[in-house]
Amino acid sequence: MVRLGVRGRLGLALLLALVACGGCVIVYIPGFGFAKEPLQEIVVEKCPKRFTFDKVLLLDLDGIITGERESAFLSLTENTVASVKEKLERAKQDPLVAAVVLRINSPGGTVTASDIIYNEILEFKKNAKKPVVACLMDVAASGGYYVACAADRIVAHPTGVTGSIGVMMELISIEGLFQKIGVSAMAIKSGDKKDMGSPFRKLSAEEQAIFQATIDSMYNRFVDVVAEGRPKLSRDQIKKLADGRIYTAPDAEKNGLVDKVGQLSEAIELAKQGANVTKAHVIMYTRPAATGQQGNIYTTKTPSSAGATNINLINVNFDEFRKRTGPVFMYLWAPGT
């Protein structure tokens, strides 16, 4: 038997009421994501040995990197770009935050969202004068690694994978299927390239070349970013590594893509060293609805939409991400999608 807490009972009651009424009612309940709650600081690891005011911010970058908020039942997930910027801004304004550890568990995402977060981190370092250390967890691939290149140091968890340096854009063609069922599609367009990438017709060789040139341009930008973040690697060395493959943490270290293989605690120590502090509390920023239990450095951020309940029946996943219309250029490792 599943036992629901207070929020769970409230959520279930709200759901049943909406079903019974059969109408469309929007109600705001704190913790259910219909309105944005202010960030709240929580201490996930207290400095045990000495009294100190210094803090290290543990900032999560989880899941698909996108500049959009995905919808779920009675909730919205956080906009990744906006969330990271908001937390960096708060850390910049807090003189007691000495450094940031960016904990990345992401296969990447859209080219633009990845690039925005990368530049937000660079701006934070420039303006706040605070070091940033990236800690790569299970998967920090493609756009996840792109973002990590903005950090001062990169630590990869021993069992994680990274790399997948490159760009992809998926197109599908249903022209053959339509022909089989006797359906045709027609586009009224101002130029012959206007519907380039349409699933209702095949790409011409010229159109494929246009897309490839765009992909190549974005790929070169990725290589530039890696070269900037990994100055010990030549551009030729990076290009040999940047064929889209993933690397285990030891292989990434061997090839110079990360500084060391280590645990999250080691990344935190590197951040403290970079800030010239020996003792510091480790903190996270979260929404009030996500602070129902005592955290630690392995706590992951709870989306503002989740609250403290489990009534969210529809999980947001890559399928939701792909519902956007039109081709999307992605720094993403997504085999089999």
Coordinates of C-alpha atoms in Angstrom, one line a residue:
M1 CA 0.0 0.0 0.0
V2 CA 1.4 3.4 -1.0
R3 CA 1.3 6.0 1.8
L4 CA 1.0 9.7 0.7
G5 CA 2.3 12.6 2.7
V6 CA 0.4 15.9 3.1
R7 CA 1.4 17.2 -0.3
G8 CA 0.6 13.9 -1.9
R9 CA -2.9 13.9 -0.4
L10 CA -3.4 17.5 -1.5
G11 CA -2.3 16.7 -5.0
L12 CA -4.5 13.6 -5.2
A13 CA -7.5 15.6 -4.0
L14 CA -6.8 18.3 -6.5
L15 CA -6.5 15.7 -9.3
L16 CA -9.8 14.1 -8.3
A17 CA -11.5 17.4 -8.1
L18 CA -10.5 18.4 -11.5
V19 CA -11.6 15.1 -13.0
A20 CA -15.0 15.4 -11.2
C21 CA -15.6 18.9 -12.3
G22 CA -14.7 18.2 -15.9
G23 CA -13.7 21.8 -16.4
C24 CA -10.5 23.6 -16.9
V25 CA -9.2 25.2 -13.7
I26 CA -5.8 26.5 -12.9
V27 CA -4.8 26.5 -9.3
Y28 CA -1.5 27.4 -7.7
I29 CA -0.3 25.2 -4.9
P30 CA 3.3 25.9 -3.6
G31 CA 5.6 23.1 -4.8
F32 CA 3.5 22.1 -7.9
G33 CA 5.4 24.3 -10.3
F34 CA 2.6 26.6 -11.5
A35 CA 4.5 29.7 -10.2
K36 CA 8.2 30.2 -9.6
E37 CA 9.3 30.0 -6.0
P38 CA 12.5 31.8 -4.9
L39 CA 15.7 29.8 -4.6
Q40 CA 16.6 28.6 -1.1
E41 CA 20.1 27.8 0.0
I42 CA 20.6 24.4 1.7
V43 CA 23.8 23.1 3.3
V44 CA 24.5 19.6 1.9
E45 CA 27.9 19.2 3.7
K46 CA 29.0 21.1 6.7
C47 CA 32.6 21.8 7.3
P48 CA 33.3 19.5 10.3
K49 CA 36.6 20.7 11.7
R50 CA 36.6 24.4 11.9
F51 CA 34.2 27.3 12.1
T52 CA 34.0 29.0 8.7
F53 CA 31.8 31.2 6.6
D54 CA 33.2 30.2 3.2
K55 CA 30.9 28.1 0.9
V56 CA 31.3 26.0 -2.3
L57 CA 28.2 25.9 -4.5
L58 CA 27.4 22.5 -5.9
L59 CA 25.5 23.3 -9.2
D60 CA 23.8 20.5 -11.1
L61 CA 23.4 20.3 -14.9
D62 CA 21.1 17.3 -15.4
G63 CA 19.4 15.7 -18.4
I64 CA 18.9 17.2 -21.9
I65 CA 20.3 20.7 -22.2
T66 CA 17.5 22.9 -23.6
G67 CA 16.3 26.5 -23.3
E68 CA 12.7 25.3 -23.1
R69 CA 10.4 24.2 -20.2
E70 CA 8.9 20.8 -21.0
S71 CA 5.4 20.1 -19.8
A72 CA 4.4 17.3 -17.6
F73 CA 1.2 16.4 -15.7
L74 CA 0.3 19.3 -13.5
S75 CA 3.8 20.7 -13.8
L76 CA 6.6 22.2 -15.8
T77 CA 10.2 21.2 -15.6
E78 CA 12.8 24.0 -15.1
N79 CA 14.4 25.7 -18.1
T80 CA 18.0 24.5 -17.9
V81 CA 19.5 27.7 -19.3
A82 CA 17.5 30.0 -17.0
S83 CA 18.1 27.8 -14.0
V84 CA 21.9 27.7 -14.4
K85 CA 22.0 31.5 -15.0
E86 CA 19.8 32.2 -12.0
K87 CA 22.0 30.1 -9.7
L88 CA 25.3 31.6 -11.0
E89 CA 23.9 35.1 -10.5
R90 CA 23.1 34.3 -6.9
A91 CA 26.5 32.8 -6.3
K92 CA 28.2 35.9 -7.9
Q93 CA 26.3 38.2 -5.5
D94 CA 27.1 36.1 -2.4
P95 CA 30.6 37.1 -1.2
L96 CA 30.8 34.0 0.9
V97 CA 30.6 31.6 -2.1
A98 CA 34.2 31.0 -2.9
A99 CA 33.9 28.6 -5.7
V100 CA 31.5 26.5 -7.8
V101 CA 31.5 22.8 -8.6
L102 CA 29.5 22.1 -11.7
R103 CA 28.2 18.5 -11.4
I104 CA 27.3 17.4 -15.0
N105 CA 25.1 14.4 -15.8
S106 CA 24.0 15.1 -19.3
P107 CA 24.2 13.7 -22.8
G108 CA 24.0 17.2 -24.2
G109 CA 21.3 19.0 -25.9
T110 CA 20.7 21.8 -28.4
V111 CA 23.6 23.7 -29.8
T112 CA 22.4 27.0 -28.7
A113 CA 21.4 26.1 -25.2
S114 CA 24.8 24.4 -24.6
D115 CA 26.6 27.4 -26.0
I116 CA 24.6 29.8 -23.8
I117 CA 25.4 27.9 -20.6
Y118 CA 29.1 27.7 -21.7
N119 CA 29.3 31.4 -22.1
E120 CA 27.3 32.1 -18.8
I121 CA 30.0 30.2 -17.0
L122 CA 32.8 32.1 -18.7
E123 CA 31.0 35.4 -17.8
F124 CA 30.6 34.2 -14.2
K125 CA 34.4 33.4 -13.9
K126 CA 35.3 36.8 -15.4
N127 CA 33.0 38.9 -13.3
A128 CA 32.8 37.0 -10.0
K129 CA 36.5 36.1 -10.0
K130 CA 35.5 32.7 -8.6
P131 CA 36.9 29.3 -9.8
V132 CA 34.6 26.7 -11.4
V133 CA 35.4 23.0 -11.4
A134 CA 33.4 20.6 -13.5
C135 CA 32.7 17.1 -12.2
L136 CA 31.6 14.7 -14.9
M137 CA 29.3 11.9 -13.6
D138 CA 27.6 9.0 -15.4
V139 CA 27.4 10.7 -18.8
A140 CA 28.8 14.2 -19.6
A141 CA 28.9 13.9 -23.4
S142 CA 28.6 16.2 -26.4
G143 CA 26.9 19.4 -25.1
G144 CA 27.6 18.2 -21.5
Y145 CA 31.3 18.2 -22.3
Y146 CA 31.0 21.4 -24.3
V147 CA 29.8 23.1 -21.1
A148 CA 32.5 21.5 -19.0
C149 CA 35.2 23.1 -21.2
A150 CA 34.3 26.5 -19.6
A151 CA 35.5 25.2 -16.2
D152 CA 39.0 25.8 -14.8
R153 CA 39.5 22.1 -14.1
I154 CA 37.6 19.0 -15.2
V155 CA 37.3 15.9 -13.0
A156 CA 35.7 12.8 -14.4
H157 CA 34.1 10.1 -12.2
P158 CA 35.9 6.8 -12.6
T159 CA 32.8 5.1 -14.0
G160 CA 31.6 7.9 -16.2
V161 CA 31.8 8.5 -20.0
T162 CA 32.4 11.7 -21.8
G163 CA 33.4 13.0 -25.2
S164 CA 31.0 12.6 -28.2
I165 CA 32.5 15.8 -29.6
G166 CA 30.4 16.6 -32.6
V167 CA 27.1 17.8 -34.0
M168 CA 24.0 15.9 -35.3
M169 CA 20.7 16.7 -36.9
E170 CA 18.2 14.0 -37.5
L171 CA 15.8 14.1 -40.4
I172 CA 13.2 11.5 -41.3
S173 CA 11.5 10.8 -44.6
I174 CA 7.9 9.5 -44.9
E175 CA 7.6 10.1 -48.6
G176 CA 7.7 6.4 -49.4
L177 CA 5.1 5.6 -46.8
F178 CA 2.8 8.2 -48.1
Q179 CA 3.2 6.8 -51.6
K180 CA 2.2 3.4 -50.4
I181 CA -1.0 4.6 -48.8
G182 CA -1.9 7.0 -51.6
V183 CA -1.3 10.3 -49.7
S184 CA 0.6 13.2 -51.2
A185 CA 1.9 16.4 -49.6
M186 CA 2.5 19.7 -51.3
A187 CA 4.2 22.8 -50.0
I188 CA 3.5 26.3 -51.5
K189 CA 6.8 28.0 -51.1
S190 CA 8.7 31.2 -52.0
G191 CA 11.9 29.4 -53.0
D192 CA 12.9 25.8 -53.8
K193 CA 14.9 25.5 -50.6
K194 CA 12.2 26.9 -48.3
D195 CA 10.9 23.4 -47.2
M196 CA 14.4 21.9 -47.0
G197 CA 14.4 19.1 -44.5
S198 CA 10.7 18.4 -44.9
P199 CA 9.8 14.7 -44.1
F200 CA 7.4 14.7 -47.0
R201 CA 10.2 14.7 -49.7
K202 CA 13.8 13.5 -50.1
L203 CA 16.7 15.9 -49.7
S204 CA 18.4 16.9 -52.9
A205 CA 22.2 16.6 -53.1
E206 CA 22.5 20.4 -53.0
E207 CA 20.3 20.6 -49.9
Q208 CA 22.3 17.9 -48.1
A209 CA 25.4 19.9 -48.9
I210 CA 23.9 23.0 -47.3
F211 CA 23.0 21.1 -44.1
Q212 CA 26.4 19.6 -44.0
A213 CA 28.1 23.0 -44.3
T214 CA 26.0 24.2 -41.3
I215 CA 26.9 21.1 -39.3
D216 CA 30.6 21.6 -40.2
S217 CA 30.5 25.2 -39.0
M218 CA 29.0 24.1 -35.6
Y219 CA 31.5 21.3 -35.4
N220 CA 34.4 23.7 -35.9
R221 CA 32.9 25.9 -33.1
F222 CA 32.9 22.8 -30.8
V223 CA 36.5 22.2 -31.7
D224 CA 37.4 25.8 -30.9
V225 CA 35.7 25.5 -27.5
V226 CA 37.6 22.4 -26.6
A227 CA 40.9 24.0 -27.8
E228 CA 40.2 27.0 -25.6
G229 CA 39.4 24.8 -22.6
R230 CA 42.2 22.3 -23.2
P231 CA 45.2 24.4 -24.2
K232 CA 47.6 21.6 -24.0
L233 CA 45.9 19.9 -26.9
S234 CA 46.6 21.0 -30.5
R235 CA 43.7 21.5 -32.9
D236 CA 44.9 18.5 -34.9
Q237 CA 44.9 16.4 -31.7
I238 CA 41.4 17.5 -30.8
K239 CA 40.1 16.7 -34.3
K240 CA 41.4 13.2 -34.1
L241 CA 39.5 12.8 -30.8
A242 CA 36.4 14.6 -32.1
D243 CA 34.8 11.9 -34.4
G244 CA 31.8 11.6 -32.1
R245 CA 33.0 8.6 -30.1
I246 CA 32.6 8.5 -26.3
Y247 CA 35.5 7.9 -23.9
T248 CA 35.7 6.3 -20.5
A249 CA 37.1 8.5 -17.8
P250 CA 40.6 6.9 -17.8
D251 CA 40.7 7.3 -21.6
A252 CA 39.6 10.9 -21.4
E253 CA 42.4 11.6 -18.9
K254 CA 44.9 9.8 -21.1
N255 CA 43.8 11.9 -24.1
G256 CA 43.9 15.2 -22.2
L257 CA 40.1 15.8 -22.3
V258 CA 39.9 15.9 -18.5
D259 CA 42.4 16.9 -15.8
K260 CA 42.0 13.9 -13.6
V261 CA 39.8 10.9 -12.8
G262 CA 38.3 11.3 -9.3
Q263 CA 35.4 11.5 -7.0
L264 CA 33.0 14.4 -6.4
S265 CA 34.8 15.1 -3.2
E266 CA 38.1 15.6 -5.1
A267 CA 36.4 18.1 -7.4
I268 CA 35.2 20.0 -4.3
E269 CA 38.7 20.0 -2.9
L270 CA 40.1 21.3 -6.2
A271 CA 37.5 24.1 -6.1
K272 CA 38.6 25.1 -2.6
Q273 CA 42.2 25.1 -3.6
G274 CA 41.4 27.3 -6.6
A275 CA 39.7 29.8 -4.3
N276 CA 42.5 29.6 -1.7
V277 CA 40.3 28.4 1.0
T278 CA 41.0 25.3 3.2
K279 CA 37.6 24.9 4.8
A280 CA 34.1 25.5 3.4
H281 CA 30.6 24.4 3.6
V282 CA 29.1 22.8 0.5
I283 CA 25.7 24.3 -0.5
M284 CA 23.1 23.9 -3.2
Y285 CA 20.3 26.2 -4.4
T286 CA 16.9 24.6 -4.7
R287 CA 13.2 25.5 -4.5
P288 CA 11.5 25.3 -1.1
A289 CA 9.4 22.4 -2.2
A290 CA 12.5 20.3 -2.7
T291 CA 14.0 20.7 0.8
G292 CA 11.9 18.2 2.7
Q293 CA 14.9 16.1 3.6
Q294 CA 18.4 16.6 4.8
G295 CA 20.8 16.7 1.9
N296 CA 24.4 15.7 1.3
I297 CA 26.9 16.2 -1.5
Y298 CA 25.3 13.4 -3.5
T299 CA 21.8 15.0 -3.4
T300 CA 20.5 15.9 -6.9
K301 CA 18.4 18.9 -7.4
T302 CA 14.7 18.2 -7.4
P303 CA 12.8 20.0 -10.2
S304 CA 10.6 22.8 -9.0
S305 CA 7.6 20.9 -10.5
A306 CA 8.1 17.8 -8.5
G307 CA 7.4 19.1 -5.0
A308 CA 7.5 16.4 -2.3
T309 CA 5.0 14.1 -4.0
N310 CA 4.8 11.4 -6.6
I311 CA 1.6 12.3 -8.3
N312 CA 3.5 13.4 -11.5
L313 CA 2.4 10.5 -13.7
I314 CA 4.1 11.5 -16.9
N315 CA 7.9 11.6 -17.0
V316 CA 9.6 14.1 -19.1
N317 CA 12.1 12.4 -21.4
F318 CA 13.8 12.6 -24.7
D319 CA 10.6 11.9 -26.6
E320 CA 9.2 15.1 -25.2
F321 CA 12.3 17.0 -26.2
R322 CA 11.9 15.7 -29.8
K323 CA 8.3 16.9 -30.1
R324 CA 9.5 20.4 -31.2
T325 CA 8.8 21.1 -34.9
G326 CA 11.5 21.2 -37.5
P327 CA 15.1 20.1 -37.6
V328 CA 17.2 20.8 -34.5
F329 CA 21.0 21.1 -34.5
M330 CA 22.3 19.2 -31.4
Y331 CA 25.4 18.7 -29.4
L332 CA 24.0 15.4 -28.2
W333 CA 24.9 11.8 -27.6
A334 CA 21.7 9.9 -28.2
P335 CA 22.3 6.4 -29.7
G336 CA 19.2 4.6 -30.8
T337 CA 16.9 7.5 -30.6

